[in-house]
PDB file of C-alpha atoms in Angstrom:
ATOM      1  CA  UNK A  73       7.559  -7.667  -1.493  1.00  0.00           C
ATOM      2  CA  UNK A  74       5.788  -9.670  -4.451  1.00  0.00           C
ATOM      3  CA  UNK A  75       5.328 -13.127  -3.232  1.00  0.00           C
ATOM      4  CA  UNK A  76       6.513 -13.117   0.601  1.00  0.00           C
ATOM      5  CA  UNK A  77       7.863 -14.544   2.203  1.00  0.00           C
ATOM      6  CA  UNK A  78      10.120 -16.811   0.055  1.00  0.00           C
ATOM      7  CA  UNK A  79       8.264 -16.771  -3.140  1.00  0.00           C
ATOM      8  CA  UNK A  80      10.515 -15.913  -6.490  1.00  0.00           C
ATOM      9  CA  UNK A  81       8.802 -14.090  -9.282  1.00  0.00           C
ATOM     10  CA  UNK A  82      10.771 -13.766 -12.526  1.00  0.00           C
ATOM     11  CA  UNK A  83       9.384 -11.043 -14.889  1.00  0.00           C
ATOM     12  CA  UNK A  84      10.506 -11.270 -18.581  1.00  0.00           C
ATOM     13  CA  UNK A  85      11.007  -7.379 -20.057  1.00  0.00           C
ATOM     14  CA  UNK A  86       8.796  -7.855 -22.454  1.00  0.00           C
ATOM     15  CA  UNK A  87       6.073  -8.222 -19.494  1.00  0.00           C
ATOM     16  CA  UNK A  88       7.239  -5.725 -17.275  1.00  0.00           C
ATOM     17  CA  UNK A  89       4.418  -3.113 -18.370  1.00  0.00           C
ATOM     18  CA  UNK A  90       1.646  -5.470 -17.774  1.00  0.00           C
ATOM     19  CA  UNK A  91       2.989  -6.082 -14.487  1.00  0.00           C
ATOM     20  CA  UNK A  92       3.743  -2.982 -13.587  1.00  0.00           C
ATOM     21  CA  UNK A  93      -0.117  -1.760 -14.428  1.00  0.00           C
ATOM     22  CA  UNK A  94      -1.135  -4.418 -11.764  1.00  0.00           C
ATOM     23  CA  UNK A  95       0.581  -2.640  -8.877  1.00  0.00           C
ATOM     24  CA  UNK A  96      -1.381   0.158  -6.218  1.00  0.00           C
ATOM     25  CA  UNK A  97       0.424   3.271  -5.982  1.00  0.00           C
ATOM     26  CA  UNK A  98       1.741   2.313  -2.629  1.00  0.00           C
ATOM     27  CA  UNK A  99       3.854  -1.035  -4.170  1.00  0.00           C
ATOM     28  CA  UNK A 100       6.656   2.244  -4.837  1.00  0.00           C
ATOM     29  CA  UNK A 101       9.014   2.242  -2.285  1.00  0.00           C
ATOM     30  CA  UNK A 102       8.717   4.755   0.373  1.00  0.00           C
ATOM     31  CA  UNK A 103       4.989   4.826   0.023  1.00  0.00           C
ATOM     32  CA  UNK A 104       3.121   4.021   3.133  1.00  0.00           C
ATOM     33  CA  UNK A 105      -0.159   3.977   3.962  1.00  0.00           C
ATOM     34  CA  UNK A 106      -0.571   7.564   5.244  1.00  0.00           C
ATOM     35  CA  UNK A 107       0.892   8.626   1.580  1.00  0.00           C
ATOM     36  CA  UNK A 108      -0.911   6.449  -0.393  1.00  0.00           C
ATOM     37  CA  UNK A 109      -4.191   7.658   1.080  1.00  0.00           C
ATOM     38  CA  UNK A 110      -2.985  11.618  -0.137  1.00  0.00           C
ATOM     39  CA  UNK A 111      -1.822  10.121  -3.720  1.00  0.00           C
ATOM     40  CA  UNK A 112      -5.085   8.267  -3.880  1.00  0.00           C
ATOM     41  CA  UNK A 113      -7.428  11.792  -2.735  1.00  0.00           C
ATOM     42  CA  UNK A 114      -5.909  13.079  -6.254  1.00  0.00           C
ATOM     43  CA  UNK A 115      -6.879  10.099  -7.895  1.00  0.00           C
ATOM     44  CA  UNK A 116      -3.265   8.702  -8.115  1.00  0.00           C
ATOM     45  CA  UNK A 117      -4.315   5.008  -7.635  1.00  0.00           C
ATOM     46  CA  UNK A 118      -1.597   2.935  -9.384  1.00  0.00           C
ATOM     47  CA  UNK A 119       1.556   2.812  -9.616  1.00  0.00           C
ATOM     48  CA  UNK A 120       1.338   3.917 -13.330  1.00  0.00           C
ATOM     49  CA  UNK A 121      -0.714   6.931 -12.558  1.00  0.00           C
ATOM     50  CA  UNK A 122       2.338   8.855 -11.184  1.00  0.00           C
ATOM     51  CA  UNK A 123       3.685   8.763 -14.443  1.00  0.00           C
ATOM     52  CA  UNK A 124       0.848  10.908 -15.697  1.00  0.00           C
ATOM     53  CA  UNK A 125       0.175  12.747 -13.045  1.00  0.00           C
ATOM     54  CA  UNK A 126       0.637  16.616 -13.469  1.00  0.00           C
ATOM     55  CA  UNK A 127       3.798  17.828 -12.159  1.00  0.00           C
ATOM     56  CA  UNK A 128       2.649  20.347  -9.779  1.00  0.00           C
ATOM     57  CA  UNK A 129      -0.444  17.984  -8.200  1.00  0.00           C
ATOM     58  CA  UNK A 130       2.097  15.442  -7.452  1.00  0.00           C
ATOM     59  CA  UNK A 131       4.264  18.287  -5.436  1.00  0.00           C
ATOM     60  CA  UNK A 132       1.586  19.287  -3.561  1.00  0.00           C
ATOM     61  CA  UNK A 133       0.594  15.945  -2.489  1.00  0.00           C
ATOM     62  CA  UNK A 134       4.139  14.472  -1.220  1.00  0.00           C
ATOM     63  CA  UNK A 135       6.692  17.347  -1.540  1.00  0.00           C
ATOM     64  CA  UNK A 136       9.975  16.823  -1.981  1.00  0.00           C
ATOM     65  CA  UNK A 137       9.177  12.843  -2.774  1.00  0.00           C
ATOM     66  CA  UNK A 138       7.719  13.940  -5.774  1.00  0.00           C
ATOM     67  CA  UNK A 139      10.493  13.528  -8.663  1.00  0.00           C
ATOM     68  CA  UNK A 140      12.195  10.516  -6.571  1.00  0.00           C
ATOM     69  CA  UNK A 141       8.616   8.673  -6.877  1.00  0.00           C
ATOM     70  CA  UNK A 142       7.940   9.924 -10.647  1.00  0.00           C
ATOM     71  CA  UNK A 143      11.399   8.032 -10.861  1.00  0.00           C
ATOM     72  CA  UNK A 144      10.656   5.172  -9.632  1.00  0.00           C
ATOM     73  CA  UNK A 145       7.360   4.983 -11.167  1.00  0.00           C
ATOM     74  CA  UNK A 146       9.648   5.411 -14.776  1.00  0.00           C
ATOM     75  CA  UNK A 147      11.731   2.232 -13.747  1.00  0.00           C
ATOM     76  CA  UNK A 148      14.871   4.020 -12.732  1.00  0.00           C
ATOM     77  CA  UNK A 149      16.809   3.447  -9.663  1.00  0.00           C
ATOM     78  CA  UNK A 150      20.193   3.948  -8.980  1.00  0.00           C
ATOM     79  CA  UNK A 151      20.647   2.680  -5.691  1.00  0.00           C
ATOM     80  CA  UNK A 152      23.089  -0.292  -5.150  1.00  0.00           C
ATOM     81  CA  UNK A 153      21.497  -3.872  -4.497  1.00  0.00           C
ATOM     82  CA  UNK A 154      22.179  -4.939  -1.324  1.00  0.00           C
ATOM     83  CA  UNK A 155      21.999  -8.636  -0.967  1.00  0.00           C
ATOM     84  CA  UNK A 156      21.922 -10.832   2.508  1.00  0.00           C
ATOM     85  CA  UNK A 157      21.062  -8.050   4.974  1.00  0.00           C
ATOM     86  CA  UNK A 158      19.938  -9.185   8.327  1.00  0.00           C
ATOM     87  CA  UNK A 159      16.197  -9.432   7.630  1.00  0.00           C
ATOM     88  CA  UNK A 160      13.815  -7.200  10.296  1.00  0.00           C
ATOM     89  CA  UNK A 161      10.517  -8.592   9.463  1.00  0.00           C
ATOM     90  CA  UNK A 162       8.830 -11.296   7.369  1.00  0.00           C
ATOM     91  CA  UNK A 163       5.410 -12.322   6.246  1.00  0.00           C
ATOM     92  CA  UNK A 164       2.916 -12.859   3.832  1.00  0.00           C
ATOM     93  CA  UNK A 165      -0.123 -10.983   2.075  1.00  0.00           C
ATOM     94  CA  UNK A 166      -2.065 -11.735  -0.526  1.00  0.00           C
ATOM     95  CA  UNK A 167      -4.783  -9.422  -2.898  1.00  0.00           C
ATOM     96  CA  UNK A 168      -8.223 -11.260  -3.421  1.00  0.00           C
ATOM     97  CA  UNK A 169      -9.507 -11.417  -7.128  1.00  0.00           C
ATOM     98  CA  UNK A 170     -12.826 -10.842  -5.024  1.00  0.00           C
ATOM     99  CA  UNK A 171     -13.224  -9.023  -1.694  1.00  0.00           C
ATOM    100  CA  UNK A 172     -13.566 -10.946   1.215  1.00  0.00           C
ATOM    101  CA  UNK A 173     -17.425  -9.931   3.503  1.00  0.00           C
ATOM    102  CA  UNK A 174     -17.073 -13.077   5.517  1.00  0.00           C
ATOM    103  CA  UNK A 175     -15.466 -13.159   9.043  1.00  0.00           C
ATOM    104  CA  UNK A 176     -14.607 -16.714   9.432  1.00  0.00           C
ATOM    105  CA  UNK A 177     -13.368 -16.514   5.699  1.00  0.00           C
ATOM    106  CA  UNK A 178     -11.132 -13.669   6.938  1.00  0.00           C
ATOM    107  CA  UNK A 179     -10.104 -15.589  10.188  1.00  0.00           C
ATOM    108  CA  UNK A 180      -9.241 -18.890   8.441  1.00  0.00           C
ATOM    109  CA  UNK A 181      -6.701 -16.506   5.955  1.00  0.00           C
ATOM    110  CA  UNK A 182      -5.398 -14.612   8.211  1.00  0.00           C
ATOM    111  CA  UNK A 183      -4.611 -17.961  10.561  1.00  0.00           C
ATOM    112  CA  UNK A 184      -2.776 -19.521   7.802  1.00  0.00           C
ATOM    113  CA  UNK A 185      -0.866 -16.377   6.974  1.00  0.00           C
ATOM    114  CA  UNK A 186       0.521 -16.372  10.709  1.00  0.00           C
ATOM    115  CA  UNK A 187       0.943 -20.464  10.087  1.00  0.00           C
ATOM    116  CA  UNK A 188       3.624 -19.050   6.626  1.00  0.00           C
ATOM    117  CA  UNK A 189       4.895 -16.661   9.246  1.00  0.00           C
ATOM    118  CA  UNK A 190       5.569 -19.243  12.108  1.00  0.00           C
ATOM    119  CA  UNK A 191       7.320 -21.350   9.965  1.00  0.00           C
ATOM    120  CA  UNK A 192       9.494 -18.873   8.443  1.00  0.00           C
ATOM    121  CA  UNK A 193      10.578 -18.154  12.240  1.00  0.00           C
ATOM    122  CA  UNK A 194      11.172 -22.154  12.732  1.00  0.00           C
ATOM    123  CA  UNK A 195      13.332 -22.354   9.834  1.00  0.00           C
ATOM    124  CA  UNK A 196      15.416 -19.584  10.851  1.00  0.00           C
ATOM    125  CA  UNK A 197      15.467 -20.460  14.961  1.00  0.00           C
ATOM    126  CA  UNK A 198      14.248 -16.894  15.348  1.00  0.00           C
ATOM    127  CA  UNK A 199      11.829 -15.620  17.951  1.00  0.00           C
ATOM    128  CA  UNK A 200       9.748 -12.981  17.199  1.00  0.00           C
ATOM    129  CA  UNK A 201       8.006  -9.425  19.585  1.00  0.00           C
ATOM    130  CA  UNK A 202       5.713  -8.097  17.296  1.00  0.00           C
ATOM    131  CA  UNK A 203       3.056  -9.490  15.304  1.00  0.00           C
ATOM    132  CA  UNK A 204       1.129  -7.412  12.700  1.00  0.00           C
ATOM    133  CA  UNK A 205      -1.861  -7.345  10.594  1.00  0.00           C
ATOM    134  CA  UNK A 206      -2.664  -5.711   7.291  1.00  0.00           C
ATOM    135  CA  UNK A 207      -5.739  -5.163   5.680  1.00  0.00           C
ATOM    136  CA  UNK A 208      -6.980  -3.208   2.317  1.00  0.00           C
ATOM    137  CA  UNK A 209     -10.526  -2.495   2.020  1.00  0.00           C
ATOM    138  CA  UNK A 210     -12.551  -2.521  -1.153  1.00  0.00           C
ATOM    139  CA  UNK A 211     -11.712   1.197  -1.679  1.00  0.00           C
ATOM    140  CA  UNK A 212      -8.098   0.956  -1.111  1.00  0.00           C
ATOM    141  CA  UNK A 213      -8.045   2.585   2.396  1.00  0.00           C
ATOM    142  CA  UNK A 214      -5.081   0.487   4.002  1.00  0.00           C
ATOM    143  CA  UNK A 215      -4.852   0.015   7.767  1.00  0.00           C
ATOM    144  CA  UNK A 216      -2.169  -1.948   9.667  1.00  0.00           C
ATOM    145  CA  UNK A 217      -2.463  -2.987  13.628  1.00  0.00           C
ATOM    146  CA  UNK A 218       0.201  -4.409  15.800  1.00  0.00           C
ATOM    147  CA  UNK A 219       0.686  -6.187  19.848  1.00  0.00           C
ATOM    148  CA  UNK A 220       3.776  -6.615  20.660  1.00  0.00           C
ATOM    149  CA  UNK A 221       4.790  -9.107  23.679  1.00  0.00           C
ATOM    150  CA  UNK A 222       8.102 -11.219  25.095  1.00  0.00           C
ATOM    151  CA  UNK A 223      10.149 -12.985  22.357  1.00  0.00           C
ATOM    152  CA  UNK A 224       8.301 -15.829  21.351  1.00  0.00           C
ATOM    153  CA  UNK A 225       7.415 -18.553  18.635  1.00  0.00           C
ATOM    154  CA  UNK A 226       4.899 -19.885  19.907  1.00  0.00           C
ATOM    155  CA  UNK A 227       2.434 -20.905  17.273  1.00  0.00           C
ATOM    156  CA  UNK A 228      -0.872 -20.672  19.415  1.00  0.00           C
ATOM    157  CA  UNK A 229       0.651 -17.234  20.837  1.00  0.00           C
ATOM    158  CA  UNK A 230       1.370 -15.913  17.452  1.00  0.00           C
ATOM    159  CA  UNK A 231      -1.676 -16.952  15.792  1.00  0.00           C
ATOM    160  CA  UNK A 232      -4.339 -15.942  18.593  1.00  0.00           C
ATOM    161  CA  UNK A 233      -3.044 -12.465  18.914  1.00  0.00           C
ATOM    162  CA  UNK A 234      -3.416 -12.096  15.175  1.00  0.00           C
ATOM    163  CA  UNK A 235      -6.438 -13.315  15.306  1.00  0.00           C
ATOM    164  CA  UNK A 236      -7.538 -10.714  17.680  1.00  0.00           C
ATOM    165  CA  UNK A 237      -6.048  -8.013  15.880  1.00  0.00           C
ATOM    166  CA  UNK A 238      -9.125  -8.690  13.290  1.00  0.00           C
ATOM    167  CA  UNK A 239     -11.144  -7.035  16.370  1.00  0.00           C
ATOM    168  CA  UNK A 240      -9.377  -3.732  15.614  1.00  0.00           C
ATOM    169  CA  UNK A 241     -10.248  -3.513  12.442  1.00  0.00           C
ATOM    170  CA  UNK A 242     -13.402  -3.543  10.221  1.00  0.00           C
ATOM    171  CA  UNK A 243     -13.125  -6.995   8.485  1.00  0.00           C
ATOM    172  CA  UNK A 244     -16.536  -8.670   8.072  1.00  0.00           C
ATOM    173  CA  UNK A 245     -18.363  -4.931   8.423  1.00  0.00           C
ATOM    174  CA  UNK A 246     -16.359  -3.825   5.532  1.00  0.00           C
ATOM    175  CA  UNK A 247     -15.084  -5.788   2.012  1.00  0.00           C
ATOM    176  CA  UNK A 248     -11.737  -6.841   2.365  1.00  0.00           C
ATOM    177  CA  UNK A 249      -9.209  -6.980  -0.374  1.00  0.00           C
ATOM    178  CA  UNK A 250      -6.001  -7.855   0.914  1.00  0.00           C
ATOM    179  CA  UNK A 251      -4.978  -9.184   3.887  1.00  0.00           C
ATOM    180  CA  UNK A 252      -1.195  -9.585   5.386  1.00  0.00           C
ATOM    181  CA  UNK A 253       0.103 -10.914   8.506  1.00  0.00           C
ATOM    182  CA  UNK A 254       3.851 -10.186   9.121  1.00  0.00           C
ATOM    183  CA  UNK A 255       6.398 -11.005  12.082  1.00  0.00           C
ATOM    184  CA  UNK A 256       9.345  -8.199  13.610  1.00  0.00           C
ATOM    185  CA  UNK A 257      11.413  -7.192  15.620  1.00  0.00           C
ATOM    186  CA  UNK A 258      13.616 -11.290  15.892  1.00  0.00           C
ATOM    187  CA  UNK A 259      15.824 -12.682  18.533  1.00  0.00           C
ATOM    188  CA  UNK A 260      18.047 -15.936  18.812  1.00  0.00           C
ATOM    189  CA  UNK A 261      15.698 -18.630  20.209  1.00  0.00           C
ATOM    190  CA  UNK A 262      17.775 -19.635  23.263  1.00  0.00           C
ATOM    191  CA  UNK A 263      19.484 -22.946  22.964  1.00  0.00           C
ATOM    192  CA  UNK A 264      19.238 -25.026  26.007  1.00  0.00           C
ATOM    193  CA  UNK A 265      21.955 -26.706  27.448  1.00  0.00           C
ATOM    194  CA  UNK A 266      21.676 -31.124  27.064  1.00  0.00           C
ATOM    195  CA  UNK A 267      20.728 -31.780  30.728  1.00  0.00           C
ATOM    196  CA  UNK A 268      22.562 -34.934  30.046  1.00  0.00           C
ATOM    197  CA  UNK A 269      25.549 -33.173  29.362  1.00  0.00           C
ATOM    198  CA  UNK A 270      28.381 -33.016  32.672  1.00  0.00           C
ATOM    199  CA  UNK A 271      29.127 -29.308  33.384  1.00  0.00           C
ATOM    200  CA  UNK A 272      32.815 -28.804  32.722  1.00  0.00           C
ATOM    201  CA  UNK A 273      35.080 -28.556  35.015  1.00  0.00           C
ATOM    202  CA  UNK A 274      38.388 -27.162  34.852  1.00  0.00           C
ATOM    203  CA  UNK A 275      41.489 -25.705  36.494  1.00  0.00           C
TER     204      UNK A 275
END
């Protein structure tokens, strides 16, 4: 997820710690923003503090995801990569050295995010349902909200309903530290025929 939606970061081993003390708790897989908000009520903020966290704290916070997120959290993972799967949503986000207070500021980013996503769909000759919105707020509470409609790429479509997702939210009441705008739920656009083209006919 580092970089979306096409962007390539190459991390050298001797900088993966440094990286890895930049990430929130919820850059571990399977952490979502209904978990994050329990790791982060036991002051588990980063990704690094599940490696120190005690044992039994981190049990009763997610239960049987403890040791599989201590895991991860210690670099190991077994599972198989799995390259070229069909993808099911893209986007981008990006975390703000300073937190955005100003609508308009917020509007313009989050406009140019849907502008990556629209693209991405153009490229691809996908339509999309959904369109969603993330936000992080200066104390790491993380909300997402969604509208889903007809297949569509429509850039005006796209972009004004994620525009108006902004309304659900509290951007420009509250600081804002990260913002995301992401696409799901594709379809083939639908190629029409060349009206120029004879219909075939044929015994």
């Amino acid at each position: 997820g580092w970089k979306k939606p096409d962007g390539l970061t190459v991390i050298a081993p001797d900088r993966v710690e440094s990286f890895l003390h930049q990430l929130p708790v919820d850059a571990l897989w399977g952490v979502g923003p209904v978990t994050a908000g329990k790791l982060r009520g036991r002051g588990i903020e980063r990704l690094v503090d599940v490696r120190t966290a005690d044992p039994q704290v981190l049990r009763d916070t997610v239960g049987s995801l403890a040791d599989w997120l201590r895991r991860l959290a210690d670099g190991i993972d077994d599972r198989p990569v799995v390259p070229n799967r069909a993808a099911k949503s893209s986007g981008s986000e990006n975390t703000y050295p300073e937190d955005l207070t100003d609508l308009d500021t917020i509007r313009s980013e989050v406009v140019e995010m849907a502008s990556r996503a629209l693209e991405w769909l153009a490229r691809k000759r996908l339509l999309a349902r959904p369109v969603t919105i993330k936000a992080r707020y200066s104390d790491f509470t993380t909300i997402t909200r969604s509208h889903t409609a007809p297949p569509t790429g429509d850039e005006g479509d796209l972009t004004t309903r994620a525009v108006r997702l902004l309304e659900k939210t509290d951007a420009g009441r509250r600081p804002v530290r990260l913002l995301g705008v992401s696409v799901h739920n594709f379809c083939a656009e639908t190629v029409e025929p060349d009206s120029d083209q004879l219909p075939f006919e044929g015994t």
